[in-house]
Short mmCIF file of C-alpha atoms in Angstrom, two decimals:
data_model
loop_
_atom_site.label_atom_id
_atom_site.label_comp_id
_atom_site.label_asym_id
_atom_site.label_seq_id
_atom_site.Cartn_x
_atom_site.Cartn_y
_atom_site.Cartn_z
CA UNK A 1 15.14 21.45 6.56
CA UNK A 2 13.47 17.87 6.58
CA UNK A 3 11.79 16.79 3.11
CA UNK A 4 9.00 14.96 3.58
CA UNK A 5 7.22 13.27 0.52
CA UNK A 6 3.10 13.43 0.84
CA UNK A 7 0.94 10.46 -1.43
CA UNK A 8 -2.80 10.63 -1.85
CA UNK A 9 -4.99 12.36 0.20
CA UNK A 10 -2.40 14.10 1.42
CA UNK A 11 -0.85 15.09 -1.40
CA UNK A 12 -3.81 16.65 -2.85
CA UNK A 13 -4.76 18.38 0.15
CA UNK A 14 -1.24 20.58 0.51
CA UNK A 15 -1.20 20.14 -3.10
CA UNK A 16 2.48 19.27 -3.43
CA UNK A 17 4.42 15.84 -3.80
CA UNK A 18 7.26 17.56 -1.88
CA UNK A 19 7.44 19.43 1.56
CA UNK A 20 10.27 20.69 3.17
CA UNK A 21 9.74 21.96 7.48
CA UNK A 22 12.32 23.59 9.29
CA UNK A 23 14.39 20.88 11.48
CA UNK A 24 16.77 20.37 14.07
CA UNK A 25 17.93 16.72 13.98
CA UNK A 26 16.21 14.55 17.14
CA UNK A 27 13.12 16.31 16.34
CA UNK A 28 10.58 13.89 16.68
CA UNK A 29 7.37 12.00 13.94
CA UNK A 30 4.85 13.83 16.39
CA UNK A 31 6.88 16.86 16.26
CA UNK A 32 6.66 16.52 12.49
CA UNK A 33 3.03 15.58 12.76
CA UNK A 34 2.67 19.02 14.56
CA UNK A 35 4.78 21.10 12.33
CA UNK A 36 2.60 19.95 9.40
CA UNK A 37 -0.75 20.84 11.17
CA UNK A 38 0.76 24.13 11.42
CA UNK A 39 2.12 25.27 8.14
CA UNK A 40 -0.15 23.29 6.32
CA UNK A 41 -3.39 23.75 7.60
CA UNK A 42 -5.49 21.99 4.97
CA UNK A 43 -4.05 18.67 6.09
CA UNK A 44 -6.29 18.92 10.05
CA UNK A 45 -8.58 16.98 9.00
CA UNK A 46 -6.47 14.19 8.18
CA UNK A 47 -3.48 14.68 10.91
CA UNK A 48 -5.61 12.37 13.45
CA UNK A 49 -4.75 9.14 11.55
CA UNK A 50 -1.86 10.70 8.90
CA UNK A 51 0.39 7.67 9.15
CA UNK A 52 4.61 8.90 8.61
CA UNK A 53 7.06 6.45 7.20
CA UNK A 54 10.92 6.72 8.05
CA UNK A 55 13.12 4.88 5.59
CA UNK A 56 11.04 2.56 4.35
CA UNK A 57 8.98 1.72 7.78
CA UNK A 58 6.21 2.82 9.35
CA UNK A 59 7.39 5.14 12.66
CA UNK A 60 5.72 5.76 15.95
CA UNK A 61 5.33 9.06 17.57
CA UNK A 62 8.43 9.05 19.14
CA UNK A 63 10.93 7.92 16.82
CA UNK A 64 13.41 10.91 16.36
CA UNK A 65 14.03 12.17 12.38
CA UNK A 66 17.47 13.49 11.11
CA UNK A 67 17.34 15.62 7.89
CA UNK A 68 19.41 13.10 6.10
CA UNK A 69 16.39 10.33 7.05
CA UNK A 70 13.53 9.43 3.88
CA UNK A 71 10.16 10.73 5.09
CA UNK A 72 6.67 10.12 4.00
CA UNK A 73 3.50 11.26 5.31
CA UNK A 74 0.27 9.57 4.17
CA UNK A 75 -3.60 8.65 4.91
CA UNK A 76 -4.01 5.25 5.72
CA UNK A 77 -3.67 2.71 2.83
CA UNK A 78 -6.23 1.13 0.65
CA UNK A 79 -4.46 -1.04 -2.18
CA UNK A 80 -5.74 -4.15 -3.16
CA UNK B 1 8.50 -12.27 -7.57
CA UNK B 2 7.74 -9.23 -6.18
CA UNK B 3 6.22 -6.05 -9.04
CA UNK B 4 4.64 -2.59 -8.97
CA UNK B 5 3.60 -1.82 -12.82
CA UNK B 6 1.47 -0.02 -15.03
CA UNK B 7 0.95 -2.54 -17.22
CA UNK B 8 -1.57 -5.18 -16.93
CA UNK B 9 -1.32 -8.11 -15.18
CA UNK B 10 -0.50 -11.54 -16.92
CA UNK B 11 -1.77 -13.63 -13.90
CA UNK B 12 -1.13 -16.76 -16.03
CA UNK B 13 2.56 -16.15 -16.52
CA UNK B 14 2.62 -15.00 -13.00
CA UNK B 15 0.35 -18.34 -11.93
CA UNK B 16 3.05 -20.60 -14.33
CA UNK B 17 5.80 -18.63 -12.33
CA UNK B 18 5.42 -20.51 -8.99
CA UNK B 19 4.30 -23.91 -10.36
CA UNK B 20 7.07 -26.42 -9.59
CA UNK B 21 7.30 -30.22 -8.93
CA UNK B 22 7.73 -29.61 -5.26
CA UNK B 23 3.85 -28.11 -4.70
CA UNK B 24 0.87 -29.93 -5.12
CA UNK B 25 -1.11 -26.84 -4.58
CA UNK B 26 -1.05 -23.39 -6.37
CA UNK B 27 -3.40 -20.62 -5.15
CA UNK B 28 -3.79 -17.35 -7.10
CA UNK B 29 -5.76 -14.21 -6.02
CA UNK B 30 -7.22 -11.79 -8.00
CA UNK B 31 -8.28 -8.30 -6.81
CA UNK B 32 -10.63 -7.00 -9.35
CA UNK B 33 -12.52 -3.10 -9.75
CA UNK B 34 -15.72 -3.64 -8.81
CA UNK B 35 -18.52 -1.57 -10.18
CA UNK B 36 -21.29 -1.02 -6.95
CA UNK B 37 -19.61 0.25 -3.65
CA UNK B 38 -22.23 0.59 -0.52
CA UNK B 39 -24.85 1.58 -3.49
CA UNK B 40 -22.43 3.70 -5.69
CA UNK B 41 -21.74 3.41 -8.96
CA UNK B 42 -17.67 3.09 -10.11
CA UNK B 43 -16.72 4.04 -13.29
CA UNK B 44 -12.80 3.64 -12.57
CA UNK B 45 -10.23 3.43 -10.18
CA UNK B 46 -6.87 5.03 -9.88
CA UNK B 47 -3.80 3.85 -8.06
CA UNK B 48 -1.05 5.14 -6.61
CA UNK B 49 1.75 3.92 -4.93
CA UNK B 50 5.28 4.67 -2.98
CA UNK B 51 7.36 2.55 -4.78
CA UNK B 52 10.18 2.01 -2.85
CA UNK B 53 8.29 1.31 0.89
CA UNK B 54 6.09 -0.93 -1.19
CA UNK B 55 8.45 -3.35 -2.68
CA UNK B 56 9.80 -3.20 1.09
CA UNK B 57 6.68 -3.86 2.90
CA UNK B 58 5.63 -6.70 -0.02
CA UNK B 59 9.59 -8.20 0.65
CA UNK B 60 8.47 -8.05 4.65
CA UNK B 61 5.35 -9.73 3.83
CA UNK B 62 6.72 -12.76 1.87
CA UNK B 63 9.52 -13.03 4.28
CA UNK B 64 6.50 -13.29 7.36
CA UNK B 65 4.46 -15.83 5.19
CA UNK B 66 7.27 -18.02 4.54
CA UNK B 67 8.00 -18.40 8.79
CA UNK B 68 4.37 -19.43 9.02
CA UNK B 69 3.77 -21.87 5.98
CA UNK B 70 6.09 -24.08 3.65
CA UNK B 71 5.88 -22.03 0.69
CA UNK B 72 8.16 -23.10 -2.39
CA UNK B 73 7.23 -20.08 -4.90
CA UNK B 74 5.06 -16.18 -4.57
CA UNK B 75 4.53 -14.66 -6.94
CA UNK B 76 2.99 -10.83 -5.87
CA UNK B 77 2.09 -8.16 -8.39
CA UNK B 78 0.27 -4.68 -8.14
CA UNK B 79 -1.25 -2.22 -10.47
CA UNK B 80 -0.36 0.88 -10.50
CA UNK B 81 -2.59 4.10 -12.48
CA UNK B 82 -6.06 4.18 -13.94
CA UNK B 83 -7.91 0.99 -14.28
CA UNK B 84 -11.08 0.27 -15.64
CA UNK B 85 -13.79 -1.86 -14.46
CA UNK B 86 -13.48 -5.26 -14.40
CA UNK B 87 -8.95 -5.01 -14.41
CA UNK B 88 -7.45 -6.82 -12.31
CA UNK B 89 -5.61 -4.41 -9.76
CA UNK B 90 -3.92 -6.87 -7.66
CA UNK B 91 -2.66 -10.69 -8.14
CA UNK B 92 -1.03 -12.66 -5.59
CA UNK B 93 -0.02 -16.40 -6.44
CA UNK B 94 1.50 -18.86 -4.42
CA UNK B 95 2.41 -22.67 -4.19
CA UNK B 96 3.11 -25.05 -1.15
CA UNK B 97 3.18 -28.89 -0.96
CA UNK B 98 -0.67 -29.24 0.12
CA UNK B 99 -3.77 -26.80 -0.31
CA UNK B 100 -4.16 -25.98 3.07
CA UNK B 101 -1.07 -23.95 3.35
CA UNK B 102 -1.12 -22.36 0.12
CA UNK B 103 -4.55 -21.22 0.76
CA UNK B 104 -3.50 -20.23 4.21
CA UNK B 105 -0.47 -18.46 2.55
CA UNK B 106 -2.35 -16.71 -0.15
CA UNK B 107 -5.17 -14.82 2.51
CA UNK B 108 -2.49 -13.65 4.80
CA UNK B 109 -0.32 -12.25 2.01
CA UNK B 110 -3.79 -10.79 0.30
CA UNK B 111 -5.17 -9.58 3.74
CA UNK B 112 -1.71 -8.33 4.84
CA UNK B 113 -0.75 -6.29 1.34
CA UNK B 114 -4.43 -4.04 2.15
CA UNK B 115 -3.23 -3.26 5.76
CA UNK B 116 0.31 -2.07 5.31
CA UNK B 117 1.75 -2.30 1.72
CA UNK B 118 1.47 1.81 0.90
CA UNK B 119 -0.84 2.30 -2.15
CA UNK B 120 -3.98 3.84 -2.55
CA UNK B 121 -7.14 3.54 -4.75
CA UNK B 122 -8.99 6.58 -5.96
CA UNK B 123 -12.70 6.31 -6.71
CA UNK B 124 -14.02 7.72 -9.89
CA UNK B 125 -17.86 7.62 -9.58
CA UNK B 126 -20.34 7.82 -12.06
CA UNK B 127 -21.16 11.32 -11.39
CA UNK B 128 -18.40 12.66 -12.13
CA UNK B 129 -16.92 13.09 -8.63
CA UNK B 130 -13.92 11.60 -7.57
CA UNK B 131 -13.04 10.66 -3.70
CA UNK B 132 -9.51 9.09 -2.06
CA UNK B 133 -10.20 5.65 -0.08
CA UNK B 134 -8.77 5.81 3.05
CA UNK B 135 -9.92 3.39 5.19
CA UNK B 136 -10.53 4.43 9.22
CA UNK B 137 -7.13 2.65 10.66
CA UNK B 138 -4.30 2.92 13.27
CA UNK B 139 -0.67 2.18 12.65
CA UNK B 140 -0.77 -0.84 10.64
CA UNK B 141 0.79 -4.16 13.70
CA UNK B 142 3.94 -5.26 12.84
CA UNK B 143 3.82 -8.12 10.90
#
């Protein structure tokens, strides 16, 4: 299983700080992008720009995740 | 000096942080919550943050700034949790040996920390209602 943090938005939407999807390692961040359309439906409307972080850095589509990687999945930001 | 905290922010320590003999310009930024957004009414905003990728990105950030501009000091600090109007959310400080570049220096690390630093403001509006800000944006460039 891959554990992937949610913040915001995103958070409130599956309405947990914690996720964890079923993964082989190599899977890749749209794989994971998919995976969360599809078990957590309530996050659609925000999968189009849902931005996923991989040990501290933002990672394209085609990076590929191990289990033992940090994930995060969040909306774009808006500090300041 | 890089800082995430609840607590508010003591921009004049944090100004008196970077002054040394070798600038003859300091430049500090405040990011205040402002009460009227596109004709609504704030009451309050709250913050969140992911800790550990932000004190990385903020680290990236300084490290990109200094390449571009002589900077001798930064001094970058964020607010984290409920803040009323009128706190000060966000303070970035920063000295160089002329104005130019610190003023240079302070609007890229200001403009750069709302584009890719991971935290997020919640709007609490006067009517009760409260709404997420997430601006419409792509992957955030590599800085």
């Amino acid at each position: 299983m891959l554990t992937v943090k949610l913040f915001a938005k995103a958070r409130d939407l599956v309405g947990s700080p914690i996720i964890q999807i079923p993964w082989s390692d190599g899977d890749t961040v749209g794989r994971l992008k998919l995976a969360l359309s599809e078990r957590h439906p309530s996050l659609l409307p925000l999968v189009p720009r849902l931005l996923v972080a991989v040990n501290n850095d933002y990672a394209p589509d085609s990076l590929k995740v191990r289990t033992s990687d940090e994930v995060a999945c969040f909306p774009p930001v808006s500090g300041g | 000096m890089i800082l995430l905290t609840q607590d508010a922010i003591d921009y004049h320590a944090l100004t008196e942080s970077v002054r040394s003999p070798n600038s003859g310009a300091v430049v500090l930024f405040l990011g205040t919550v402002r009460e009227m957004t596109g004709g609504r009414r704030t009451v309050a905003l709250d913050y969140e943050g992911y800790p550990e990728m932000a004190q990385a990105k903020l680290a990236e950030l300084e490290t990109a700034a200094r390449e571009r501009w002589p900077i001798d000091r930064v001094g970058i600090v964020h607010r984290l949790g409920h803040l009323e109007l009128g706190e000060i959310s966000v303070a970035v400080a920063v000295s160089c040996p002329h104005r130019q570049q610190a003023f240079e220096a302070g609007k890229f690390l200001i403009d750069e920390l709302k584009v890719s630093v991971p935290i997020w403001k919640k709007e609490n509006w006067d009517d009760g209602s409260t709404e997420w800000v997430h601006p419409s944006g792509e992957l955030p460039p590599p800085v």
